[in-house]
Amino acid sequence: MEFSTCDNLQQCGVPCIESLFANDPQLRSYEKDIRLRYGLFEKTLMAIEREEGFDRFSRSYENYGVVLTHDEGVKCREWIPNARAVYLKGDFSNWERVNYKEVGYGQWEIYIPPNHDGSCPIPHLSELKIEIEARDNQVLERISPWANYVTQWESSFKWIFWNPQSNEICKRFVANRLPKPDRLRIYEAHIGISSDRCQVSSYRHFSSEVLPRIRDLGYNCVLLMAIMEHPCYSSVGCQVTNFFAPSSRYGTPEDLRELISVAHEMGIYVIMDVMHSEASRNSSEGLNRFDGTDDCFFRSDRRDCHATDTRKFDFTKWEVLRFLLSNLRHYVDNFDFDGFRFRDVTSMIYHDQSSDRRYASDYQQYFGMHMDIEAIAYLMLANKMLHQFYPQIITIAEEHSEYPGLTQLVREGGFGFDYRLSMHIPSKWMQLLNERRDEDWNMNDICEMFLECRRGEKYITYPENYEQNTDDQWTIARQLMGDECMLDGQEMSLKLDRGISLYKMVRLFTSAFSGQAFLNFMGNEFGHPDLVEFPSMQNFDNYHLARRQFQLADNPQLRYKFLNNFDMEMNRLEERFAWLNSSTAFLTRQHNDDKVIIFERAGLLFMFNFHPTRSYPDYRIGVRTPGKYNIVLDSDDKMFGGHGRNQASTDFYTQQQACDNMKCSLMVYLPSRCVVVMANETIYSKQNWINANRVYNEYGNCGERGRNFNDVRRGSEWRRLRSHSRGRQGFRQTSPGFETRFSGMCVTEPSYRREASPYQGRSINRSQNRSDCRDGPDYNSRMYRGENMSKQMKSDVGRSSRSPVRSRSIGFKKSVSPTRY
């Protein structure tokens, strides 16, 4: 059965279309196009409900392929429209052919009864093959499109019947799904490169070694790439051959189930990458020419010729919709995944495959004959299905052209995704770092690149993801720090000082300024020095760069620990204040000459000083809420590889002096290349302590050292706490048994506290700090040329970790000497 458009679909009623227009009035000019695609979606859904029922249709994985019956028999069903005869053969029949029967509409079935002893007629781990006699007399050997386990053998794959005994099945299962998080801190990961060894890593290694690290860092969601079986390891899961089979190069399906169960026990959501726009061109183990024709699952016209190694699905076909919708439910029902990121949505919604599509204020490029409304209707159908049957599911769209309405509800005429990726932000950060000197950075441009988004849509922001870490790109860490020595004992070079400072500022600004979720690619939390290069013929199958060296962040002698500490603190601060779930930033100051950006979000005051040479003592800024403010995060802290020019125990009181169009203001000290985050004591103590207690008591009690924030409160007095954990070091020193490791990795008590300053309530004299301003006009150019600087300037800019000047940044000593890592 095929679906085609007709004129009357343009008059189709969309239940809540006015909500779409209220959110984006420009879309009203294209109302007919919106009604057209919704009409096709509704027509398809009604046909499915009428013929088979939406629930049954989308659970076709229970009836297609080779599946067990209640009596331990085996039922086989395939869609092979061009077949004249179909046979199943394998180890179970000594490779003798067993005939399928045609049941109409290209469907073929067979039932194999159980053995005399009641056991399954096909033993576990038996190899299977489908043999097809096509109508043009071709004889083809194929793997079932619904095969749930295939293993790589030489240059091809073997279809293996997966039916483990009950004692081999994963026993770890969280009966109740995790509550859907209202904000996401996503850790994007690839199983194969998740260890420091020059080999393909495994699901088990990820469960025991990487998941505890992700939890310690404060991420509440992991995004797994390249899970569906794909023959080309370097394709990062794009060229899929076996959609229902988790990649066997990482382990068995039970190992994947174990991984997801462990993640759920840690309170971590698990999202999976899916590529439903296209599939691999491989025929022997893939879908291409499955029945001997070009147009079985795919298009056969010129629109399918956009790539040499993949083919586009034909979304007008009934069986293609069955296959793809069932694919999603298969991974939710059988593996307990919590959501999906749909890769390359751009290639689905446009007929032409232009690679230079960008954000456009003119909506004409988003509507018209070049739109693939059948593919759009499928995306609406997939989101409708997932959110109807699994309310806790999260769907994410990876789309480059900023197509409007992606995260609007289907009943409003949108696509129905929960989030979309801010694809333009990483490239603009890299453009800024590459093409402009620090002195020439425009604060307006930095803010505007985050405001370049569709109104009312939920975005995932990130400074870089897997695309910026491949062999044809430069990572931000590589661009900023290059091959600088990261030994903590050596004096920090000017380039390294700049790199570490800007790296922290870029990540926090990306997370805090806008967006409703934050994404990090594995290893970037500590500035991984290497890009990702998968083994291939070009590098002689070298695995040296297809790995992540997490031991760099754990080594106390290296400066990677500073970036890792900052990432941990940034995530836990977001956990307390929930800025990802609040409205976008309220911009207080955007001063291009001072290179300062100051904004408020979720009750926090974020102060960014991007200037390479100037620090600002007695810097007055306006605030919306009067009261006492305290520093809750300072990128210049020594814990984060900074110079420690601010005192965390200092209290800042607002004054009734107008500034920045606000009645109240603060006097603060802003060191150069630094971000300082402050919180109002009243807001913090009344609201965020409650949130912190709830979250950490719920997910931090799975071991003997779970965090309890109530233990560190002292009456109504507010104290600044850092949620660093020493659990990482303790975890890696435990025995190799997984249970021992898991129990030792819970969130622990903060390793140090900042006591209240003895100078509370006193005016702070910052006149002694004037020498701390970086006022050299040619500082940045000297830094790049490597020229010698004056001793006075070098004492402030290129100080080593042993410099005594930092403790005098605001004129008095610290009341305590905090414990460090």
PDB file of C-alpha atoms in Angstrom, residues 441-657:
ATOM      1  CA  TRP A 441      36.108  39.629  20.064  1.00  0.00           C
ATOM      2  CA  ASN A 442      32.699  41.223  19.832  1.00  0.00           C
ATOM      3  CA  MET A 443      30.468  40.582  22.822  1.00  0.00           C
ATOM      4  CA  ASN A 444      27.376  41.261  20.724  1.00  0.00           C
ATOM      5  CA  ASP A 445      28.336  38.491  18.291  1.00  0.00           C
ATOM      6  CA  ILE A 446      28.835  35.999  21.128  1.00  0.00           C
ATOM      7  CA  CYS A 447      25.379  36.694  22.523  1.00  0.00           C
ATOM      8  CA  GLU A 448      23.669  36.783  19.148  1.00  0.00           C
ATOM      9  CA  MET A 449      24.941  33.374  18.101  1.00  0.00           C
ATOM     10  CA  PHE A 450      23.027  31.907  21.039  1.00  0.00           C
ATOM     11  CA  LEU A 451      19.913  33.895  20.240  1.00  0.00           C
ATOM     12  CA  GLU A 452      19.869  32.605  16.666  1.00  0.00           C
ATOM     13  CA  CYS A 453      17.158  30.073  17.391  1.00  0.00           C
ATOM     14  CA  ARG A 454      13.467  29.522  16.802  1.00  0.00           C
ATOM     15  CA  ARG A 455      11.163  31.068  19.339  1.00  0.00           C
ATOM     16  CA  GLY A 456       9.530  28.682  21.773  1.00  0.00           C
ATOM     17  CA  GLU A 457      11.600  25.618  20.774  1.00  0.00           C
ATOM     18  CA  LYS A 458      13.713  23.594  23.190  1.00  0.00           C
ATOM     19  CA  TYR A 459      17.396  23.500  22.279  1.00  0.00           C
ATOM     20  CA  ILE A 460      20.371  21.402  23.306  1.00  0.00           C
ATOM     21  CA  THR A 461      23.458  23.598  23.340  1.00  0.00           C
ATOM     22  CA  TYR A 462      27.026  22.326  23.170  1.00  0.00           C
ATOM     23  CA  PRO A 463      30.467  23.777  22.378  1.00  0.00           C
ATOM     24  CA  GLU A 464      31.475  20.686  20.373  1.00  0.00           C
ATOM     25  CA  ASN A 465      30.180  17.175  19.729  1.00  0.00           C
ATOM     26  CA  TYR A 466      31.389  14.112  17.845  1.00  0.00           C
ATOM     27  CA  GLU A 467      31.539  15.994  14.538  1.00  0.00           C
ATOM     28  CA  GLN A 468      34.094  18.446  15.942  1.00  0.00           C
ATOM     29  CA  ASN A 469      36.206  15.552  17.240  1.00  0.00           C
ATOM     30  CA  THR A 470      36.706  13.596  14.023  1.00  0.00           C
ATOM     31  CA  ASP A 471      39.879  13.398  11.975  1.00  0.00           C
ATOM     32  CA  ASP A 472      39.003  16.317   9.664  1.00  0.00           C
ATOM     33  CA  GLN A 473      38.250  18.776  12.485  1.00  0.00           C
ATOM     34  CA  TRP A 474      40.042  20.518  15.351  1.00  0.00           C
ATOM     35  CA  THR A 475      38.766  20.268  18.881  1.00  0.00           C
ATOM     36  CA  ILE A 476      38.565  23.398  21.001  1.00  0.00           C
ATOM     37  CA  ALA A 477      41.178  21.996  23.394  1.00  0.00           C
ATOM     38  CA  ARG A 478      43.553  21.326  20.514  1.00  0.00           C
ATOM     39  CA  GLN A 479      42.952  24.766  19.064  1.00  0.00           C
ATOM     40  CA  LEU A 480      43.540  26.538  22.379  1.00  0.00           C
ATOM     41  CA  MET A 481      46.286  24.488  24.024  1.00  0.00           C
ATOM     42  CA  GLY A 482      47.973  22.626  21.181  1.00  0.00           C
ATOM     43  CA  ASP A 483      50.975  20.601  22.350  1.00  0.00           C
ATOM     44  CA  GLU A 484      51.602  22.614  25.504  1.00  0.00           C
ATOM     45  CA  CYS A 485      53.025  20.690  28.444  1.00  0.00           C
ATOM     46  CA  MET A 486      50.266  19.827  30.920  1.00  0.00           C
ATOM     47  CA  LEU A 487      52.519  18.914  33.857  1.00  0.00           C
ATOM     48  CA  ASP A 488      51.234  20.667  36.958  1.00  0.00           C
ATOM     49  CA  GLY A 489      54.693  21.100  38.429  1.00  0.00           C
ATOM     50  CA  GLN A 490      55.984  23.228  35.568  1.00  0.00           C
ATOM     51  CA  GLU A 491      55.372  26.927  35.162  1.00  0.00           C
ATOM     52  CA  MET A 492      52.293  27.586  33.080  1.00  0.00           C
ATOM     53  CA  SER A 493      53.002  29.116  29.683  1.00  0.00           C
ATOM     54  CA  LEU A 494      51.008  32.065  28.415  1.00  0.00           C
ATOM     55  CA  LYS A 495      49.333  29.991  25.722  1.00  0.00           C
ATOM     56  CA  LEU A 496      48.326  27.307  28.204  1.00  0.00           C
ATOM     57  CA  ASP A 497      47.028  29.892  30.670  1.00  0.00           C
ATOM     58  CA  ARG A 498      44.890  31.392  27.912  1.00  0.00           C
ATOM     59  CA  GLY A 499      43.705  27.980  26.730  1.00  0.00           C
ATOM     60  CA  ILE A 500      42.634  26.662  30.137  1.00  0.00           C
ATOM     61  CA  SER A 501      40.890  29.926  31.005  1.00  0.00           C
ATOM     62  CA  LEU A 502      38.933  30.230  27.762  1.00  0.00           C
ATOM     63  CA  TYR A 503      38.068  26.522  27.698  1.00  0.00           C
ATOM     64  CA  LYS A 504      36.214  26.820  31.001  1.00  0.00           C
ATOM     65  CA  MET A 505      34.513  30.049  29.984  1.00  0.00           C
ATOM     66  CA  VAL A 506      33.311  28.667  26.648  1.00  0.00           C
ATOM     67  CA  ARG A 507      31.769  25.594  28.257  1.00  0.00           C
ATOM     68  CA  LEU A 508      29.988  27.455  31.061  1.00  0.00           C
ATOM     69  CA  PHE A 509      28.702  30.187  28.751  1.00  0.00           C
ATOM     70  CA  THR A 510      27.329  27.544  26.363  1.00  0.00           C
ATOM     71  CA  SER A 511      25.556  25.767  29.196  1.00  0.00           C
ATOM     72  CA  ALA A 512      24.233  28.776  31.094  1.00  0.00           C
ATOM     73  CA  PHE A 513      23.294  31.475  28.590  1.00  0.00           C
ATOM     74  CA  SER A 514      20.511  29.749  26.668  1.00  0.00           C
ATOM     75  CA  GLY A 515      19.153  26.343  25.842  1.00  0.00           C
ATOM     76  CA  GLN A 516      17.247  23.777  27.852  1.00  0.00           C
ATOM     77  CA  ALA A 517      19.893  21.023  27.791  1.00  0.00           C
ATOM     78  CA  PHE A 518      23.678  20.714  27.558  1.00  0.00           C
ATOM     79  CA  LEU A 519      25.701  18.114  25.668  1.00  0.00           C
ATOM     80  CA  ASN A 520      29.318  17.038  26.082  1.00  0.00           C
ATOM     81  CA  PHE A 521      31.257  14.581  23.940  1.00  0.00           C
ATOM     82  CA  MET A 522      33.218  12.020  25.937  1.00  0.00           C
ATOM     83  CA  GLY A 523      36.642  13.240  26.983  1.00  0.00           C
ATOM     84  CA  ASN A 524      35.957  16.903  26.307  1.00  0.00           C
ATOM     85  CA  GLU A 525      35.059  17.439  29.953  1.00  0.00           C
ATOM     86  CA  PHE A 526      38.807  17.418  30.688  1.00  0.00           C
ATOM     87  CA  GLY A 527      40.079  18.761  27.355  1.00  0.00           C
ATOM     88  CA  HIS A 528      41.123  15.486  25.725  1.00  0.00           C
ATOM     89  CA  PRO A 529      44.276  16.272  23.724  1.00  0.00           C
ATOM     90  CA  ASP A 530      43.536  13.998  20.752  1.00  0.00           C
ATOM     91  CA  LEU A 531      40.852  13.969  18.112  1.00  0.00           C
ATOM     92  CA  VAL A 532      39.047  10.764  17.135  1.00  0.00           C
ATOM     93  CA  GLU A 533      40.354   8.874  14.129  1.00  0.00           C
ATOM     94  CA  PHE A 534      38.891   5.440  13.524  1.00  0.00           C
ATOM     95  CA  PRO A 535      41.013   2.667  12.014  1.00  0.00           C
ATOM     96  CA  SER A 536      40.852   2.603   8.220  1.00  0.00           C
ATOM     97  CA  MET A 537      42.895   1.785   5.153  1.00  0.00           C
ATOM     98  CA  GLN A 538      44.291   5.322   5.175  1.00  0.00           C
ATOM     99  CA  ASN A 539      45.902   4.892   8.613  1.00  0.00           C
ATOM    100  CA  PHE A 540      46.662   1.162   8.203  1.00  0.00           C
ATOM    101  CA  ASP A 541      43.962   0.139  10.711  1.00  0.00           C
ATOM    102  CA  ASN A 542      45.566   2.127  13.519  1.00  0.00           C
ATOM    103  CA  TYR A 543      43.591   2.328  16.790  1.00  0.00           C
ATOM    104  CA  HIS A 544      45.887   4.872  18.442  1.00  0.00           C
ATOM    105  CA  LEU A 545      43.363   7.719  18.189  1.00  0.00           C
ATOM    106  CA  ALA A 546      40.223   5.574  18.437  1.00  0.00           C
ATOM    107  CA  ARG A 547      40.243   5.700  22.237  1.00  0.00           C
ATOM    108  CA  ARG A 548      39.749   8.047  25.203  1.00  0.00           C
ATOM    109  CA  GLN A 549      42.528   8.442  27.764  1.00  0.00           C
ATOM    110  CA  PHE A 550      40.538   8.997  30.933  1.00  0.00           C
ATOM    111  CA  GLN A 551      43.664   8.356  32.999  1.00  0.00           C
ATOM    112  CA  LEU A 552      44.839  11.840  32.032  1.00  0.00           C
ATOM    113  CA  ALA A 553      42.063  13.385  34.121  1.00  0.00           C
ATOM    114  CA  ASP A 554      42.850  11.062  37.040  1.00  0.00           C
ATOM    115  CA  ASN A 555      46.563  11.839  37.104  1.00  0.00           C
ATOM    116  CA  PRO A 556      47.189  14.407  39.884  1.00  0.00           C
ATOM    117  CA  GLN A 557      50.405  15.520  38.181  1.00  0.00           C
ATOM    118  CA  LEU A 558      48.606  16.738  35.052  1.00  0.00           C
ATOM    119  CA  ARG A 559      46.484  19.844  34.557  1.00  0.00           C
ATOM    120  CA  TYR A 560      43.650  17.933  32.885  1.00  0.00           C
ATOM    121  CA  LYS A 561      42.290  17.418  36.396  1.00  0.00           C
ATOM    122  CA  PHE A 562      41.506  21.138  36.613  1.00  0.00           C
ATOM    123  CA  LEU A 563      39.169  21.069  33.621  1.00  0.00           C
ATOM    124  CA  ASN A 564      37.598  17.861  34.896  1.00  0.00           C
ATOM    125  CA  ASN A 565      36.986  19.475  38.298  1.00  0.00           C
ATOM    126  CA  PHE A 566      35.401  22.513  36.678  1.00  0.00           C
ATOM    127  CA  ASP A 567      33.068  20.385  34.567  1.00  0.00           C
ATOM    128  CA  MET A 568      31.991  18.459  37.666  1.00  0.00           C
ATOM    129  CA  GLU A 569      31.303  21.627  39.614  1.00  0.00           C
ATOM    130  CA  MET A 570      29.457  23.220  36.686  1.00  0.00           C
ATOM    131  CA  ASN A 571      27.083  20.252  36.404  1.00  0.00           C
ATOM    132  CA  ARG A 572      26.400  20.065  40.100  1.00  0.00           C
ATOM    133  CA  LEU A 573      25.767  23.769  40.291  1.00  0.00           C
ATOM    134  CA  GLU A 574      23.207  23.335  37.526  1.00  0.00           C
ATOM    135  CA  GLU A 575      21.672  20.461  39.476  1.00  0.00           C
ATOM    136  CA  ARG A 576      21.135  22.781  42.437  1.00  0.00           C
ATOM    137  CA  PHE A 577      19.874  25.831  40.566  1.00  0.00           C
ATOM    138  CA  ALA A 578      18.297  24.228  37.466  1.00  0.00           C
ATOM    139  CA  TRP A 579      19.146  27.017  35.026  1.00  0.00           C
ATOM    140  CA  LEU A 580      18.454  24.678  32.085  1.00  0.00           C
ATOM    141  CA  ASN A 581      14.832  24.552  33.195  1.00  0.00           C
ATOM    142  CA  SER A 582      14.460  28.296  33.616  1.00  0.00           C
ATOM    143  CA  SER A 583      13.801  31.078  31.158  1.00  0.00           C
ATOM    144  CA  THR A 584      16.663  32.273  29.011  1.00  0.00           C
ATOM    145  CA  ALA A 585      19.255  34.665  30.366  1.00  0.00           C
ATOM    146  CA  PHE A 586      18.345  38.178  31.441  1.00  0.00           C
ATOM    147  CA  LEU A 587      21.196  40.174  29.943  1.00  0.00           C
ATOM    148  CA  THR A 588      22.407  42.775  32.427  1.00  0.00           C
ATOM    149  CA  ARG A 589      25.508  44.101  30.703  1.00  0.00           C
ATOM    150  CA  GLN A 590      27.126  43.543  27.323  1.00  0.00           C
ATOM    151  CA  HIS A 591      30.136  45.849  27.188  1.00  0.00           C
ATOM    152  CA  ASN A 592      32.277  45.446  24.094  1.00  0.00           C
ATOM    153  CA  ASP A 593      35.181  47.641  25.247  1.00  0.00           C
ATOM    154  CA  ASP A 594      35.447  45.934  28.632  1.00  0.00           C
ATOM    155  CA  LYS A 595      34.847  42.520  26.992  1.00  0.00           C
ATOM    156  CA  VAL A 596      32.317  41.823  29.729  1.00  0.00           C
ATOM    157  CA  ILE A 597      29.032  39.912  29.538  1.00  0.00           C
ATOM    158  CA  ILE A 598      26.855  39.770  32.648  1.00  0.00           C
ATOM    159  CA  PHE A 599      23.486  38.055  32.866  1.00  0.00           C
ATOM    160  CA  GLU A 600      21.127  36.506  35.378  1.00  0.00           C
ATOM    161  CA  ARG A 601      19.464  33.138  35.073  1.00  0.00           C
ATOM    162  CA  ALA A 602      17.741  30.913  37.627  1.00  0.00           C
ATOM    163  CA  GLY A 603      18.627  33.272  40.446  1.00  0.00           C
ATOM    164  CA  LEU A 604      22.338  33.182  39.620  1.00  0.00           C
ATOM    165  CA  LEU A 605      24.499  36.080  38.530  1.00  0.00           C
ATOM    166  CA  PHE A 606      26.978  35.104  35.772  1.00  0.00           C
ATOM    167  CA  MET A 607      29.864  37.534  35.192  1.00  0.00           C
ATOM    168  CA  PHE A 608      32.151  36.823  32.213  1.00  0.00           C
ATOM    169  CA  ASN A 609      35.270  38.887  31.602  1.00  0.00           C
ATOM    170  CA  PHE A 610      36.721  37.838  28.242  1.00  0.00           C
ATOM    171  CA  HIS A 611      39.367  40.576  28.229  1.00  0.00           C
ATOM    172  CA  PRO A 612      42.860  39.078  27.824  1.00  0.00           C
ATOM    173  CA  THR A 613      44.703  41.710  29.892  1.00  0.00           C
ATOM    174  CA  ARG A 614      42.383  43.736  32.098  1.00  0.00           C
ATOM    175  CA  SER A 615      41.027  42.847  35.516  1.00  0.00           C
ATOM    176  CA  TYR A 616      38.377  45.113  37.036  1.00  0.00           C
ATOM    177  CA  PRO A 617      38.483  45.930  40.759  1.00  0.00           C
ATOM    178  CA  ASP A 618      35.463  47.807  42.151  1.00  0.00           C
ATOM    179  CA  TYR A 619      33.397  46.962  39.084  1.00  0.00           C
ATOM    180  CA  ARG A 620      29.811  48.086  39.585  1.00  0.00           C
ATOM    181  CA  ILE A 621      27.015  45.975  38.072  1.00  0.00           C
ATOM    182  CA  GLY A 622      23.270  46.125  38.366  1.00  0.00           C
ATOM    183  CA  VAL A 623      21.233  43.324  39.918  1.00  0.00           C
ATOM    184  CA  ARG A 624      17.506  42.705  40.027  1.00  0.00           C
ATOM    185  CA  THR A 625      17.289  41.263  43.552  1.00  0.00           C
ATOM    186  CA  PRO A 626      18.774  43.049  46.589  1.00  0.00           C
ATOM    187  CA  GLY A 627      20.528  41.131  49.325  1.00  0.00           C
ATOM    188  CA  LYS A 628      23.781  39.402  50.123  1.00  0.00           C
ATOM    189  CA  TYR A 629      25.607  37.596  47.314  1.00  0.00           C
ATOM    190  CA  ASN A 630      28.266  34.911  47.564  1.00  0.00           C
ATOM    191  CA  ILE A 631      30.515  33.268  45.018  1.00  0.00           C
ATOM    192  CA  VAL A 632      29.324  29.761  44.132  1.00  0.00           C
ATOM    193  CA  LEU A 633      31.647  29.160  41.174  1.00  0.00           C
ATOM    194  CA  ASP A 634      34.864  30.874  40.142  1.00  0.00           C
ATOM    195  CA  SER A 635      36.784  29.651  37.102  1.00  0.00           C
ATOM    196  CA  ASP A 636      39.888  31.376  38.482  1.00  0.00           C
ATOM    197  CA  ASP A 637      39.932  29.143  41.557  1.00  0.00           C
ATOM    198  CA  LYS A 638      43.139  27.166  42.027  1.00  0.00           C
ATOM    199  CA  MET A 639      41.043  24.022  42.078  1.00  0.00           C
ATOM    200  CA  PHE A 640      40.321  24.708  38.412  1.00  0.00           C
ATOM    201  CA  GLY A 641      43.840  25.692  37.384  1.00  0.00           C
ATOM    202  CA  GLY A 642      43.273  29.407  37.942  1.00  0.00           C
ATOM    203  CA  HIS A 643      45.208  32.034  39.878  1.00  0.00           C
ATOM    204  CA  GLY A 644      42.918  32.330  42.897  1.00  0.00           C
ATOM    205  CA  ARG A 645      42.453  36.086  42.646  1.00  0.00           C
ATOM    206  CA  ASN A 646      39.017  36.065  44.296  1.00  0.00           C
ATOM    207  CA  GLN A 647      38.124  35.057  47.838  1.00  0.00           C
ATOM    208  CA  ALA A 648      35.237  32.594  47.875  1.00  0.00           C
ATOM    209  CA  SER A 649      34.302  33.434  51.474  1.00  0.00           C
ATOM    210  CA  THR A 650      33.610  37.094  50.701  1.00  0.00           C
ATOM    211  CA  ASP A 651      30.102  38.493  51.143  1.00  0.00           C
ATOM    212  CA  PHE A 652      28.889  41.038  48.598  1.00  0.00           C
ATOM    213  CA  TYR A 653      26.053  43.335  49.700  1.00  0.00           C
ATOM    214  CA  THR A 654      23.876  45.231  47.269  1.00  0.00           C
ATOM    215  CA  GLN A 655      23.675  48.998  47.411  1.00  0.00           C
ATOM    216  CA  GLN A 656      20.746  51.236  46.625  1.00  0.00           C
ATOM    217  CA  GLN A 657      22.535  52.795  43.681  1.00  0.00           C
TER     218      GLN A 657
END
